[in-house]
Coordinates of C-alpha atoms and ligand atoms in Angstrom, one line a residue:
M1 CA 159.0 -79.4 49.1
Y2 CA 159.4 -81.2 52.9
A3 CA 155.9 -82.5 52.5
A4 CA 156.4 -83.3 48.8
D5 CA 159.6 -85.3 49.7
T6 CA 157.9 -86.8 52.7
Y7 CA 155.0 -88.1 50.5
H8 CA 157.6 -89.6 47.9
L9 CA 159.7 -91.6 51.0
I10 CA 156.6 -93.0 52.3
K11 CA 155.2 -93.6 48.6
A12 CA 158.3 -95.4 47.7
G13 CA 158.2 -97.7 50.8
L14 CA 154.6 -98.7 49.8
S15 CA 155.0 -98.9 46.1
G16 CA 158.2 -99.0 45.3
G17 CA 160.1 -96.7 42.9
K18 CA 163.3 -94.5 44.1
K19 CA 165.3 -97.4 44.0
V20 CA 163.0 -99.4 46.1
A21 CA 161.6 -102.9 44.6
E22 CA 158.4 -102.4 43.2
T23 CA 157.7 -105.8 44.9
V24 CA 157.0 -104.4 48.0
R25 CA 153.3 -103.6 47.3
D26 CA 153.0 -107.4 47.8
H27 CA 154.4 -107.3 51.3
P28 CA 152.2 -107.2 54.4
R29 CA 152.0 -103.5 55.3
A30 CA 149.9 -101.9 58.1
F31 CA 148.8 -98.3 58.7
V32 CA 149.0 -98.0 62.4
T33 CA 148.0 -95.3 64.8
L34 CA 149.4 -95.0 68.6
T35 CA 148.0 -92.6 71.0
A36 CA 148.8 -91.3 74.4
P37 CA 146.6 -92.1 77.5
S38 CA 144.0 -89.8 79.4
F39 CA 145.5 -87.5 81.9
G40 CA 142.0 -86.2 82.8
P41 CA 138.6 -86.1 81.1
V42 CA 138.5 -83.1 78.1
H43 CA 135.7 -81.6 76.4
N44 CA 134.8 -83.9 73.5
R45 CA 132.6 -84.3 70.7
M46 CA 131.4 -87.9 70.6
T47 CA 129.2 -89.8 68.4
D48 CA 127.0 -93.0 69.7
S49 CA 126.9 -96.2 67.8
A50 CA 123.8 -94.8 65.7
G51 CA 125.8 -91.8 64.5
K52 CA 124.2 -89.4 66.7
H53 CA 125.9 -86.7 68.3
R54 CA 126.2 -87.1 72.0
P55 CA 126.7 -84.3 74.7
C56 CA 130.1 -84.2 76.3
G57 CA 130.8 -84.6 80.0
C58 CA 129.9 -81.0 80.6
G59 CA 126.6 -81.4 79.3
I60 CA 126.9 -79.2 75.9
R61 CA 127.0 -80.6 72.3
H62 CA 130.1 -78.8 71.2
A63 CA 130.4 -77.5 67.8
E64 CA 133.1 -78.9 65.6
D65 CA 135.1 -76.0 65.9
D66 CA 134.4 -75.3 69.6
P67 CA 138.0 -74.2 70.8
A68 CA 137.1 -75.9 74.3
L69 CA 137.4 -79.3 72.7
G70 CA 140.2 -81.2 73.9
T71 CA 140.9 -78.9 76.8
P72 CA 140.1 -80.5 80.5
L73 CA 136.7 -80.6 82.1
A74 CA 138.5 -79.6 85.6
P75 CA 141.6 -78.0 84.7
A76 CA 142.6 -77.7 88.4
T77 CA 142.7 -81.5 88.6
Y78 CA 144.0 -82.2 85.1
D79 CA 147.5 -84.4 85.2
Y80 CA 149.7 -81.8 83.3
T81 CA 153.0 -83.3 85.1
G82 CA 151.8 -86.6 83.6
A83 CA 151.1 -85.0 79.9
V84 CA 154.1 -83.2 79.7
L85 CA 156.3 -86.1 80.5
W86 CA 154.2 -88.6 78.3
N87 CA 155.3 -85.7 75.5
A88 CA 158.9 -85.8 76.7
H89 CA 159.1 -89.5 76.5
A90 CA 157.1 -90.4 73.3
G91 CA 160.1 -90.9 71.2
A92 CA 161.7 -93.0 73.4
L93 CA 158.4 -95.0 73.8
W94 CA 157.9 -95.4 70.1
A95 CA 161.6 -96.9 70.2
R96 CA 160.8 -99.4 72.8
F97 CA 157.5 -100.4 71.2
T98 CA 159.5 -101.4 68.3
T99 CA 161.8 -103.6 69.9
Y100 CA 158.8 -105.1 71.7
M101 CA 157.0 -105.9 68.4
R102 CA 159.6 -107.9 67.0
R103 CA 159.7 -109.8 70.4
A104 CA 155.9 -110.2 70.4
L105 CA 156.0 -111.4 67.0
A106 CA 158.6 -114.1 67.6
E107 CA 156.6 -115.2 70.5
H108 CA 153.1 -115.1 68.7
L109 CA 154.9 -117.3 66.0
G110 CA 156.5 -119.6 68.4
M111 CA 160.3 -118.8 67.0
T112 CA 163.1 -117.6 68.8
Q113 CA 164.1 -113.7 68.2
K114 CA 167.3 -115.0 66.1
A115 CA 165.4 -117.1 64.0
L116 CA 162.9 -114.3 63.3
N117 CA 165.8 -111.7 62.6
A118 CA 167.2 -114.2 60.4
A119 CA 164.2 -114.5 58.1
L120 CA 162.4 -111.4 58.7
R121 CA 162.9 -107.5 58.7
V122 CA 160.3 -105.3 60.0
S123 CA 160.8 -101.6 58.7
F124 CA 159.1 -98.3 59.9
A125 CA 158.0 -94.9 59.0
K126 CA 156.4 -92.8 61.2
V127 CA 155.2 -88.9 61.9
A128 CA 154.2 -87.3 64.9
E129 CA 150.9 -85.2 65.0
Y130 CA 149.4 -83.1 68.0
Q131 CA 145.9 -83.8 68.9
K132 CA 143.9 -81.0 70.3
R133 CA 144.7 -81.9 74.0
G134 CA 148.3 -81.0 73.1
L135 CA 149.6 -84.7 73.4
V136 CA 151.6 -86.2 70.5
H137 CA 150.4 -89.3 68.7
F138 CA 151.8 -91.5 65.9
H139 CA 150.8 -92.8 62.6
A140 CA 153.4 -95.2 61.2
V141 CA 153.8 -97.5 58.3
I142 CA 154.9 -100.8 59.4
R143 CA 156.1 -103.2 56.5
F144 CA 157.4 -107.1 56.5
D145 CA 160.4 -107.4 54.1
G146 CA 162.8 -110.6 53.6
P147 CA 165.9 -110.8 55.2
D148 CA 167.6 -108.7 52.7
G149 CA 165.1 -105.6 53.0
H150 CA 162.8 -104.7 50.7
T151 CA 164.2 -106.9 47.7
T152 CA 163.3 -110.0 49.1
P153 CA 160.0 -111.3 50.0
P154 CA 158.9 -111.9 53.7
P155 CA 158.5 -115.4 54.7
C156 CA 154.8 -116.8 54.4
W157 CA 154.1 -117.0 57.8
A158 CA 154.7 -113.3 58.3
T159 CA 151.2 -111.9 57.6
F160 CA 149.3 -109.0 58.1
D161 CA 147.4 -111.1 61.1
A162 CA 150.6 -111.8 63.0
L163 CA 151.5 -108.2 62.5
Q164 CA 148.2 -107.2 64.2
V165 CA 148.9 -109.2 66.7
A166 CA 152.3 -108.3 67.7
V167 CA 151.3 -104.5 67.5
G168 CA 148.7 -105.0 69.6
L169 CA 151.0 -106.9 72.4
A170 CA 153.7 -104.4 72.0
V171 CA 151.2 -101.6 72.5
E172 CA 150.4 -103.2 75.9
R173 CA 153.9 -104.2 76.9
A174 CA 155.8 -101.2 76.2
R175 CA 156.6 -99.1 78.6
L176 CA 159.0 -96.6 80.4
T177 CA 159.4 -96.0 84.2
V178 CA 160.5 -92.2 85.2
K179 CA 161.8 -91.6 88.6
S180 CA 162.0 -88.3 90.3
D181 CA 162.0 -87.3 94.2
A182 CA 159.8 -84.2 93.1
I183 CA 157.2 -85.9 91.3
G184 CA 157.6 -89.4 92.4
E185 CA 157.4 -92.6 90.2
R186 CA 155.6 -92.4 86.7
V187 CA 154.7 -95.0 84.1
I188 CA 154.8 -93.9 80.4
A189 CA 152.6 -96.0 78.4
W190 CA 150.4 -95.9 75.2
G191 CA 146.7 -95.1 75.5
G192 CA 144.3 -98.0 74.9
R193 CA 143.2 -96.4 71.7
F194 CA 145.2 -97.8 68.7
K195 CA 144.4 -98.6 65.1
V196 CA 145.9 -101.3 62.9
D197 CA 144.6 -101.0 59.2
P198 CA 145.9 -103.2 56.2
I199 CA 147.4 -101.1 53.3
S200 CA 146.3 -102.1 49.9
A201 CA 148.0 -101.6 46.6
L202 CA 145.8 -99.3 44.3
G203 CA 143.8 -101.6 41.6
H204 CA 146.3 -104.4 43.1
G205 CA 145.5 -107.4 45.0
E206 CA 142.2 -109.3 46.3
L207 CA 140.1 -106.5 48.2
T208 CA 138.3 -109.0 50.6
D209 CA 136.6 -106.8 52.7
A210 CA 135.4 -102.9 53.2
R211 CA 138.0 -102.3 55.4
V212 CA 141.0 -103.5 53.1
A213 CA 139.7 -100.9 50.4
E214 CA 140.1 -98.0 53.1
Y215 CA 143.8 -97.4 52.8
T216 CA 145.5 -97.4 49.5
D217 CA 149.4 -96.6 49.1
A218 CA 148.8 -93.0 47.9
K219 CA 146.1 -92.3 50.6
V220 CA 148.7 -93.3 53.2
A221 CA 151.5 -91.5 51.7
G222 CA 149.4 -88.6 51.2
Y223 CA 148.2 -88.7 55.0
V224 CA 151.7 -89.1 56.3
A225 CA 152.9 -86.1 54.4
K226 CA 150.3 -83.7 55.6
Y227 CA 151.0 -84.9 59.3
A228 CA 154.7 -84.2 58.6
T229 CA 153.9 -80.8 58.0
K230 CA 151.5 -79.9 60.2
N231 CA 153.9 -80.0 63.3
A232 CA 152.8 -78.5 66.3
E233 CA 149.8 -76.2 64.7
G234 CA 147.0 -78.8 65.7
A235 CA 148.0 -77.9 69.3
G236 CA 148.0 -74.3 68.9
T237 CA 151.2 -73.5 70.3
V238 CA 154.1 -71.1 69.2
D239 CA 156.1 -72.2 66.5
R240 CA 159.4 -70.6 68.1
T241 CA 161.5 -72.0 71.4
L242 CA 160.9 -69.9 74.3
M243 CA 164.2 -70.5 75.8
C244 CA 166.5 -67.3 76.3
R245 CA 169.4 -67.9 74.1
S246 CA 171.9 -66.0 76.1
C247 CA 171.4 -67.9 79.3
K248 CA 170.0 -71.2 77.9
G249 CA 167.1 -70.9 80.1
R250 CA 169.2 -70.5 83.4
G251 CA 168.4 -66.7 83.9
Y252 CA 171.9 -66.2 84.7
V253 CA 175.3 -66.1 82.6
P254 CA 178.9 -66.4 84.0
G255 CA 180.2 -63.1 84.9
P256 CA 184.2 -62.1 84.6
D257 CA 184.9 -63.1 88.0
L258 CA 182.8 -66.4 87.5
F259 CA 180.1 -65.5 89.8
H260 CA 176.7 -65.7 88.1
D261 CA 175.6 -62.6 86.8
H262 CA 171.8 -61.9 86.2
C263 CA 171.1 -62.2 82.4
T264 CA 169.8 -58.8 81.0
D265 CA 168.1 -60.4 77.9
C266 CA 165.6 -62.1 79.7
D267 CA 165.8 -60.0 83.1
G268 CA 166.7 -63.1 84.7
T269 CA 163.4 -65.4 83.7
G270 CA 165.1 -67.4 81.5
Q271 CA 162.3 -66.9 78.7
A272 CA 162.9 -65.2 75.6
E273 CA 159.2 -64.0 75.6
S274 CA 157.0 -64.3 78.8
I275 CA 154.9 -67.3 78.7
K276 CA 152.2 -65.3 80.4
A277 CA 151.8 -62.7 77.4
L278 CA 151.7 -65.6 74.8
P279 CA 148.6 -65.5 72.4
I280 CA 147.7 -69.1 73.2
Q281 CA 145.0 -71.0 75.0
Q282 CA 145.1 -71.2 78.5
H283 CA 145.5 -75.0 78.4
V284 CA 148.5 -74.9 76.1
R285 CA 150.2 -72.2 78.4
Q286 CA 149.7 -74.5 81.1
M287 CA 151.0 -77.4 79.0
I288 CA 154.1 -74.8 78.6
R289 CA 154.2 -73.6 82.1
T290 CA 154.6 -77.1 83.7
A291 CA 157.1 -78.2 80.9
W292 CA 159.2 -75.0 82.1
D293 CA 158.7 -75.9 85.9
L294 CA 160.1 -79.4 85.3
G295 CA 162.7 -78.3 83.3
H296 CA 164.3 -76.7 86.7
L297 CA 164.7 -80.6 88.1
P298 CA 168.0 -81.7 87.5
E299 CA 166.5 -85.4 87.0
F300 CA 164.9 -84.1 83.6
A301 CA 168.0 -82.3 82.4
D302 CA 168.0 -84.7 79.4
L303 CA 164.7 -83.9 78.4
K304 CA 165.8 -80.5 77.7
L305 CA 162.4 -79.0 78.7
W306 CA 163.2 -75.1 78.4
K307 CA 164.3 -75.6 75.1
W308 CA 161.4 -77.7 74.3
A309 CA 158.5 -76.1 76.3
H310 CA 156.8 -74.8 73.1
M311 CA 156.6 -77.9 71.8
L312 CA 154.6 -79.2 75.1
G313 CA 157.7 -81.3 75.9
F314 CA 157.8 -83.3 72.7
R315 CA 161.3 -83.0 71.3
G316 CA 161.4 -85.7 68.7
H317 CA 161.7 -85.5 65.2
F318 CA 158.2 -85.2 63.3
S319 CA 159.2 -87.6 60.8
S320 CA 161.5 -90.7 60.9
K321 CA 162.1 -94.0 59.7
S322 CA 163.9 -97.0 59.7
R323 CA 166.8 -97.4 57.5
A324 CA 165.5 -100.2 55.5
Y325 CA 162.2 -98.4 54.9
S326 CA 163.0 -96.6 51.5
T327 CA 165.2 -93.9 50.3
T328 CA 166.2 -91.0 52.3
L329 CA 165.0 -87.1 52.4
G330 CA 169.0 -86.5 51.6
A331 CA 168.8 -88.7 48.8
L332 CA 165.9 -87.1 47.0
R333 CA 167.6 -83.6 47.7
D334 CA 170.9 -85.0 46.0
V335 CA 168.7 -86.0 43.2
R336 CA 166.9 -82.6 43.1
R337 CA 170.2 -80.8 43.3
A338 CA 171.9 -82.8 40.6
W339 CA 169.1 -82.0 38.2
R340 CA 169.0 -78.2 39.0
L341 CA 172.6 -77.8 38.6
A342 CA 172.3 -79.9 34.9
Q343 CA 169.5 -77.6 34.1
A344 CA 171.5 -74.4 35.0
E345 CA 174.4 -75.6 33.0
A346 CA 172.0 -76.4 30.0
A347 CA 170.8 -72.7 30.3
R348 CA 174.3 -71.4 30.4
A349 CA 175.7 -73.4 27.4
R350 CA 172.0 -72.2 25.6
A351 CA 173.2 -68.8 26.3
G352 CA 176.5 -69.1 25.0
L353 CA 178.0 -68.5 28.7
P354 CA 181.0 -70.7 29.7
V355 CA 179.8 -73.8 31.9
D356 CA 181.1 -73.5 35.4
G357 CA 182.0 -76.7 37.1
E358 CA 181.6 -77.6 40.7
D359 CA 182.2 -74.4 42.4
T360 CA 179.4 -72.6 40.8
T361 CA 177.1 -71.1 43.4
L362 CA 173.5 -72.4 42.7
V363 CA 170.6 -70.1 44.0
T364 CA 167.9 -73.0 44.8
A365 CA 164.5 -71.9 45.7
S366 CA 164.2 -68.3 46.9
S367 CA 161.1 -66.3 47.3
W368 CA 160.9 -62.9 48.7
T369 CA 157.8 -61.4 50.6
Y370 CA 157.2 -57.5 51.2
L371 CA 157.8 -56.6 54.9
S372 CA 157.7 -52.8 55.0
S373 CA 160.0 -49.7 53.6
G374 CA 162.0 -47.3 55.5
Y375 CA 163.9 -47.4 58.7
R376 CA 163.3 -49.4 61.9
P377 CA 162.9 -47.1 65.0
G378 CA 166.5 -47.4 66.2
E379 CA 167.8 -46.7 62.7
E380 CA 165.6 -43.7 62.2
L381 CA 167.3 -41.9 64.9
L382 CA 170.6 -42.7 63.6
A383 CA 169.7 -41.6 60.3
A384 CA 168.2 -38.3 61.7
Q385 CA 171.7 -37.9 63.3
V386 CA 173.5 -38.4 60.1
R387 CA 171.4 -35.9 58.0
H388 CA 171.8 -33.3 60.8
D389 CA 175.6 -33.8 60.8
I390 CA 175.7 -33.5 56.9
A391 CA 173.5 -30.4 56.9
H392 CA 175.6 -29.0 59.9
T393 CA 178.9 -29.4 58.1
R394 CA 177.5 -27.9 54.8
R395 CA 176.6 -24.9 56.6
L396 CA 179.7 -24.6 58.4
R397 CA 181.4 -24.8 55.0
Q398 CA 179.2 -22.2 53.3
E399 CA 180.1 -19.9 56.3
G400 CA 183.7 -20.4 55.5
L401 CA 184.4 -21.8 59.0
V402 CA 185.7 -25.0 57.5
P403 CA 187.9 -25.7 54.5
A404 CA 185.9 -26.8 51.9
Ligands
LIG1 ZN1 132.6 -80.1 77.2
LIG2 ZN1 168.5 -65.0 79.5

């Protein structure tokens, strides 16, 4: 349902519908992919310009499904700290990118920021996806609108080419500096590999070259919806936080005397599950372990690295959009809820049942799967004790030792 809603949200921002003007398909729109820089060479599967499969740096021609792909050639020297900190700042770097893009656009067009903002609105919708190397990257739809959003056409000088130039400049310029006594100063920036492709409406507008035909409204919406639900699967990590809920990762809880007491739930490790024992690849484990270790540094407290270690440091939303882009997931849910309610009331009316008002508890999509039957181990002991007690009481009663 989340994927379907995301699809409609992105699609509405590209083709109109769901209260978005249909003229948005004539606005300049780009499908942009931004990636992380390198933190050390990784096993790869590259092809040369002729499309021939080149051997990796390790000398092997890796198969497509080789689990080694994306993992470091030299784990001992791979910059795990840099990689985790990059993931942890990816959301902030994206925010900075959007600001710099507006600035770069004004600069490229020879306008002031104020004049640009008065005539043009830039809308964004993005999703995060994990690469095999455990770093997130972003896919985004960027659209130019007129001053009042999607209902107004953008000015004629706001072209796809200007958008492309502005993205390039903003990718180069957006950076964050992280300062820490323990690890020194780090600059968080985008990798040199990024893509900007125009999006064309299907069967609409002039297809001037082969590249234009590559991305259509429906195709881009489909990609984005797919990425939005893939979450961290791509990185081969686990789907739950590793932070002990009782002590929030600290390993201790305040005792009655206000001194710190050892947390018995995690035996003082702060971890709900032992990182060492997780059934994951060594590279992913090292990313998690690095995130956990950095979580001890007070300067990184805001990054909540214990809570998000299983996400390899990334704590952003998988999908997000600027307010003006299109409808919202909440609005789509409200429409669905209203529709279901109307359906349920119609069904009650047909069955001759009284139609309830707003207070009706409506059971929405529920599905049940079979897990097992019988007692769990602890419950089994209790049940045995209860059976024994009942049998014992019955015997005493039969023997006349207790009143019936
Ligand atoms: Zn290799
Ligand atoms: Zn604990």
